[in-house]
Amino acid sequence: MTGRLTAPPTRTPVLWPALLTVLLLVAVAACTGGTDAGAGGVDGGPTVSASGDMEGVIVVASGRDVTGKNGIRQQLIDAWNQRQQRENSGFRARLVELPGSADEQRSQLLAALQSRSADYDVVNLDVTWVPEFATADLIEPLPHDLVDPDIIPSVAGTARWDGKVYAVPFNSDVGLLYYRRDYLERADVERPDLGADLTWNELRGLIDILDARPAADVYEKGWTTQLAAYEGRTVNAVEAFASAVPDLELVDEEGRYAADVDDLTDGIAELRRRTETAYTLQDAAESDEAASLSDFVEGRTAFLRHWPSEYRTLYRTFSEERLGVVPLPGRAVLGGQNLAVTGVSQRKDKAADLIRFLTGKESERCLLDAGFAATRVSAYEDDGVRCAAVAPAPSASPTGEGADPAPRDGEGRPAYARDILLPGPGESGPPSEDPAVRRAHPDVHRAARPAARRRRAHGRGAGRTAGRGPAQGPAALRAASRLDSPGRP
């Protein structure tokens, strides 16, 4: 990554500064619309607003909120509803959470919008679904100013299709490496506080030390990740391929296969190294996010590849003395969700207004404080941007009922993002959105390939986007890959 994180003088993991560097440089519940007087308190028959929208309830369809029941997404929607009530606007918003995995949610949304069986006004889409939904005319173009320069450029690229803005980045995601600092200390590792410059070879060396001097009775293998036959395995494969092959592209702009045998050989070799039985927990071959998290919490491994959303969860289990987190060695994967207005909505203008609120500076800071990776630079760098729309986040103090022990910086942000998502002094700045610049300097920024995105949208894609810090190469990889079994493509 950027190499800016070295062994810290204290044990507080510097992860908020870290999270922004990677993002800058890099992955059917029945409902009704209409007036729905029982939801949101809108009374009377349908009326039309000055903009031509049908007044009533704006239904937002989304996957599960990882921040829990009455999570930050619901709190932000409640805040918008309070504003509408004060203005007596005639509109309210209601959140509907879809069950199942990401693939199942995609199928539910496609079926609902194509058949018009559910009146969704706003949908929360995985970043790789936007081209598919836009091409099928299931979502509407939005005003370009909704994706403004404050949004991290690599993230902003996921909102556009065929020169139009079809969605607005809501929250992002990037792979991180969590580790048991106490295991390293018990094994007499010289530097148990790892830095952002950690390489995969160094990680293997640490695992060798741990294996020679077991840190705990329950310890089995060095690391675990998500290698079950779903998106998680593909993400791990793309990270391995992209780390092994500079400027890797598996398909060209027309969607045709573009990689050569040497590229595939190098990528497969790296994936095999990462999944060797000597280093990887056997159960990882069947693990998703929940299973790998559980194995790490139980102490079966010293290292875990996971997402920022588990930061607070893990610090409720482990103290700062026992847990650390750093950028993932090599290239990580960029994920996240974008908000879009559906083609069937009768409240398109007001739905866009809701999206503007949910993705604004203050809301993004609220998402960051709650455990999501924010999509705006200001959420990480502007100390004047605070989360005032919802109730304050729990105290960082480990004492008291329901307290949040996760380390935070001096401005109350989780202590891990900026060093992962923003470039350090002297490093390359935000990637350019200009096509000529991208062609002339592919090592600075590789844009999302439309054809590659189209392939992913039809079920053959990586599901997320790989990226890495500026000192290590391209900021984004758009590629499709599929493996039949971990370590044995």
PDB file of N, CA, C and O in Angstrom, residues 352-380:
ATOM      1  N   ALA A 352     -34.710  11.209  -5.883  1.00  0.00           N
ATOM      2  CA  ALA A 352     -33.370  11.749  -6.093  1.00  0.00           C
ATOM      3  C   ALA A 352     -32.987  12.686  -4.954  1.00  0.00           C
ATOM      4  O   ALA A 352     -31.825  12.732  -4.524  1.00  0.00           O
ATOM      5  N   ASP A 353     -33.957  13.433  -4.436  1.00  0.00           N
ATOM      6  CA  ASP A 353     -33.711  14.309  -3.282  1.00  0.00           C
ATOM      7  C   ASP A 353     -33.334  13.485  -2.054  1.00  0.00           C
ATOM      8  O   ASP A 353     -32.429  13.852  -1.294  1.00  0.00           O
ATOM      9  N   LEU A 354     -34.001  12.350  -1.864  1.00  0.00           N
ATOM     10  CA  LEU A 354     -33.656  11.459  -0.764  1.00  0.00           C
ATOM     11  C   LEU A 354     -32.231  10.931  -0.917  1.00  0.00           C
ATOM     12  O   LEU A 354     -31.451  10.906   0.048  1.00  0.00           O
ATOM     13  N   ILE A 355     -31.866  10.535  -2.135  1.00  0.00           N
ATOM     14  CA  ILE A 355     -30.508  10.047  -2.383  1.00  0.00           C
ATOM     15  C   ILE A 355     -29.491  11.142  -2.111  1.00  0.00           C
ATOM     16  O   ILE A 355     -28.416  10.894  -1.537  1.00  0.00           O
ATOM     17  N   ARG A 356     -29.808  12.367  -2.497  1.00  0.00           N
ATOM     18  CA  ARG A 356     -28.886  13.479  -2.234  1.00  0.00           C
ATOM     19  C   ARG A 356     -28.631  13.628  -0.734  1.00  0.00           C
ATOM     20  O   ARG A 356     -27.499  13.879  -0.308  1.00  0.00           O
ATOM     21  N   PHE A 357     -29.672  13.447   0.071  1.00  0.00           N
ATOM     22  CA  PHE A 357     -29.517  13.535   1.518  1.00  0.00           C
ATOM     23  C   PHE A 357     -28.705  12.354   2.060  1.00  0.00           C
ATOM     24  O   PHE A 357     -27.778  12.524   2.860  1.00  0.00           O
ATOM     25  N   LEU A 358     -29.046  11.141   1.621  1.00  0.00           N
ATOM     26  CA  LEU A 358     -28.397   9.947   2.163  1.00  0.00           C
ATOM     27  C   LEU A 358     -26.925   9.844   1.792  1.00  0.00           C
ATOM     28  O   LEU A 358     -26.158   9.156   2.471  1.00  0.00           O
ATOM     29  N   THR A 359     -26.527  10.507   0.711  1.00  0.00           N
ATOM     30  CA  THR A 359     -25.134  10.429   0.266  1.00  0.00           C
ATOM     31  C   THR A 359     -24.383  11.744   0.468  1.00  0.00           C
ATOM     32  O   THR A 359     -23.264  11.899  -0.022  1.00  0.00           O
ATOM     33  N   GLY A 360     -24.990  12.685   1.180  1.00  0.00           N
ATOM     34  CA  GLY A 360     -24.339  13.969   1.442  1.00  0.00           C
ATOM     35  C   GLY A 360     -23.190  13.846   2.424  1.00  0.00           C
ATOM     36  O   GLY A 360     -22.940  12.790   3.014  1.00  0.00           O
ATOM     37  N   LYS A 361     -22.482  14.945   2.633  1.00  0.00           N
ATOM     38  CA  LYS A 361     -21.284  14.927   3.472  1.00  0.00           C
ATOM     39  C   LYS A 361     -21.581  14.468   4.895  1.00  0.00           C
ATOM     40  O   LYS A 361     -20.873  13.633   5.468  1.00  0.00           O
ATOM     41  N   GLU A 362     -22.635  15.029   5.477  1.00  0.00           N
ATOM     42  CA  GLU A 362     -22.942  14.682   6.862  1.00  0.00           C
ATOM     43  C   GLU A 362     -23.369  13.222   6.977  1.00  0.00           C
ATOM     44  O   GLU A 362     -22.955  12.511   7.896  1.00  0.00           O
ATOM     45  N   SER A 363     -24.176  12.760   6.033  1.00  0.00           N
ATOM     46  CA  SER A 363     -24.621  11.371   6.069  1.00  0.00           C
ATOM     47  C   SER A 363     -23.456  10.413   5.884  1.00  0.00           C
ATOM     48  O   SER A 363     -23.387   9.358   6.538  1.00  0.00           O
ATOM     49  N   GLU A 364     -22.514  10.757   4.995  1.00  0.00           N
ATOM     50  CA  GLU A 364     -21.356   9.892   4.795  1.00  0.00           C
ATOM     51  C   GLU A 364     -20.491   9.818   6.050  1.00  0.00           C
ATOM     52  O   GLU A 364     -19.926   8.766   6.374  1.00  0.00           O
ATOM     53  N   ARG A 365     -20.422  10.918   6.780  1.00  0.00           N
ATOM     54  CA  ARG A 365     -19.694  10.879   8.050  1.00  0.00           C
ATOM     55  C   ARG A 365     -20.413   9.969   9.045  1.00  0.00           C
ATOM     56  O   ARG A 365     -19.776   9.229   9.811  1.00  0.00           O
ATOM     57  N   CYS A 366     -21.741   9.999   9.029  1.00  0.00           N
ATOM     58  CA  CYS A 366     -22.512   9.104   9.896  1.00  0.00           C
ATOM     59  C   CYS A 366     -22.244   7.641   9.542  1.00  0.00           C
ATOM     60  O   CYS A 366     -22.083   6.790  10.424  1.00  0.00           O
ATOM     61  N   LEU A 367     -22.203   7.348   8.242  1.00  0.00           N
ATOM     62  CA  LEU A 367     -21.916   5.988   7.808  1.00  0.00           C
ATOM     63  C   LEU A 367     -20.527   5.551   8.245  1.00  0.00           C
ATOM     64  O   LEU A 367     -20.316   4.420   8.708  1.00  0.00           O
ATOM     65  N   LEU A 368     -19.566   6.458   8.125  1.00  0.00           N
ATOM     66  CA  LEU A 368     -18.194   6.152   8.536  1.00  0.00           C
ATOM     67  C   LEU A 368     -18.125   5.869  10.030  1.00  0.00           C
ATOM     68  O   LEU A 368     -17.509   4.888  10.472  1.00  0.00           O
ATOM     69  N   ASP A 369     -18.770   6.708  10.821  1.00  0.00           N
ATOM     70  CA  ASP A 369     -18.756   6.516  12.270  1.00  0.00           C
ATOM     71  C   ASP A 369     -19.400   5.191  12.668  1.00  0.00           C
ATOM     72  O   ASP A 369     -19.020   4.577  13.675  1.00  0.00           O
ATOM     73  N   ALA A 370     -20.387   4.749  11.873  1.00  0.00           N
ATOM     74  CA  ALA A 370     -21.122   3.537  12.213  1.00  0.00           C
ATOM     75  C   ALA A 370     -20.406   2.264  11.787  1.00  0.00           C
ATOM     76  O   ALA A 370     -20.774   1.177  12.223  1.00  0.00           O
ATOM     77  N   GLY A 371     -19.394   2.368  10.915  1.00  0.00           N
ATOM     78  CA  GLY A 371     -18.653   1.184  10.522  1.00  0.00           C
ATOM     79  C   GLY A 371     -18.592   0.924   9.038  1.00  0.00           C
ATOM     80  O   GLY A 371     -17.908  -0.002   8.600  1.00  0.00           O
ATOM     81  N   PHE A 372     -19.295   1.728   8.221  1.00  0.00           N
ATOM     82  CA  PHE A 372     -19.178   1.601   6.779  1.00  0.00           C
ATOM     83  C   PHE A 372     -17.983   2.408   6.284  1.00  0.00           C
ATOM     84  O   PHE A 372     -17.565   3.376   6.923  1.00  0.00           O
ATOM     85  N   ALA A 373     -17.432   2.029   5.141  1.00  0.00           N
ATOM     86  CA  ALA A 373     -16.414   2.839   4.480  1.00  0.00           C
ATOM     87  C   ALA A 373     -17.123   3.936   3.698  1.00  0.00           C
ATOM     88  O   ALA A 373     -17.883   3.659   2.777  1.00  0.00           O
ATOM     89  N   ALA A 374     -16.913   5.172   4.083  1.00  0.00           N
ATOM     90  CA  ALA A 374     -17.584   6.296   3.436  1.00  0.00           C
ATOM     91  C   ALA A 374     -17.071   6.492   2.017  1.00  0.00           C
ATOM     92  O   ALA A 374     -15.968   6.061   1.663  1.00  0.00           O
ATOM     93  N   THR A 375     -17.852   7.182   1.203  1.00  0.00           N
ATOM     94  CA  THR A 375     -17.490   7.394  -0.193  1.00  0.00           C
ATOM     95  C   THR A 375     -16.952   8.796  -0.461  1.00  0.00           C
ATOM     96  O   THR A 375     -16.543   9.083  -1.588  1.00  0.00           O
ATOM     97  N   ARG A 376     -16.951   9.660   0.548  1.00  0.00           N
ATOM     98  CA  ARG A 376     -16.511  11.038   0.361  1.00  0.00           C
ATOM     99  C   ARG A 376     -15.196  11.309   1.093  1.00  0.00           C
ATOM    100  O   ARG A 376     -14.999  10.865   2.231  1.00  0.00           O
ATOM    101  N   VAL A 377     -14.320  12.043   0.429  1.00  0.00           N
ATOM    102  CA  VAL A 377     -13.043  12.420   1.038  1.00  0.00           C
ATOM    103  C   VAL A 377     -13.278  13.241   2.296  1.00  0.00           C
ATOM    104  O   VAL A 377     -12.584  13.079   3.307  1.00  0.00           O
ATOM    105  N   SER A 378     -14.281  14.113   2.271  1.00  0.00           N
ATOM    106  CA  SER A 378     -14.535  14.994   3.412  1.00  0.00           C
ATOM    107  C   SER A 378     -14.856  14.206   4.678  1.00  0.00           C
ATOM    108  O   SER A 378     -14.554  14.666   5.785  1.00  0.00           O
ATOM    109  N   ALA A 379     -15.454  13.034   4.551  1.00  0.00           N
ATOM    110  CA  ALA A 379     -15.777  12.238   5.729  1.00  0.00           C
ATOM    111  C   ALA A 379     -14.518  11.824   6.476  1.00  0.00           C
ATOM    112  O   ALA A 379     -14.531  11.654   7.696  1.00  0.00           O
ATOM    113  N   TYR A 380     -13.405  11.690   5.752  1.00  0.00           N
ATOM    114  CA  TYR A 380     -12.143  11.266   6.357  1.00  0.00           C
ATOM    115  C   TYR A 380     -11.236  12.438   6.722  1.00  0.00           C
ATOM    116  O   TYR A 380     -10.491  12.367   7.689  1.00  0.00           O
TER     117      TYR A 380
END
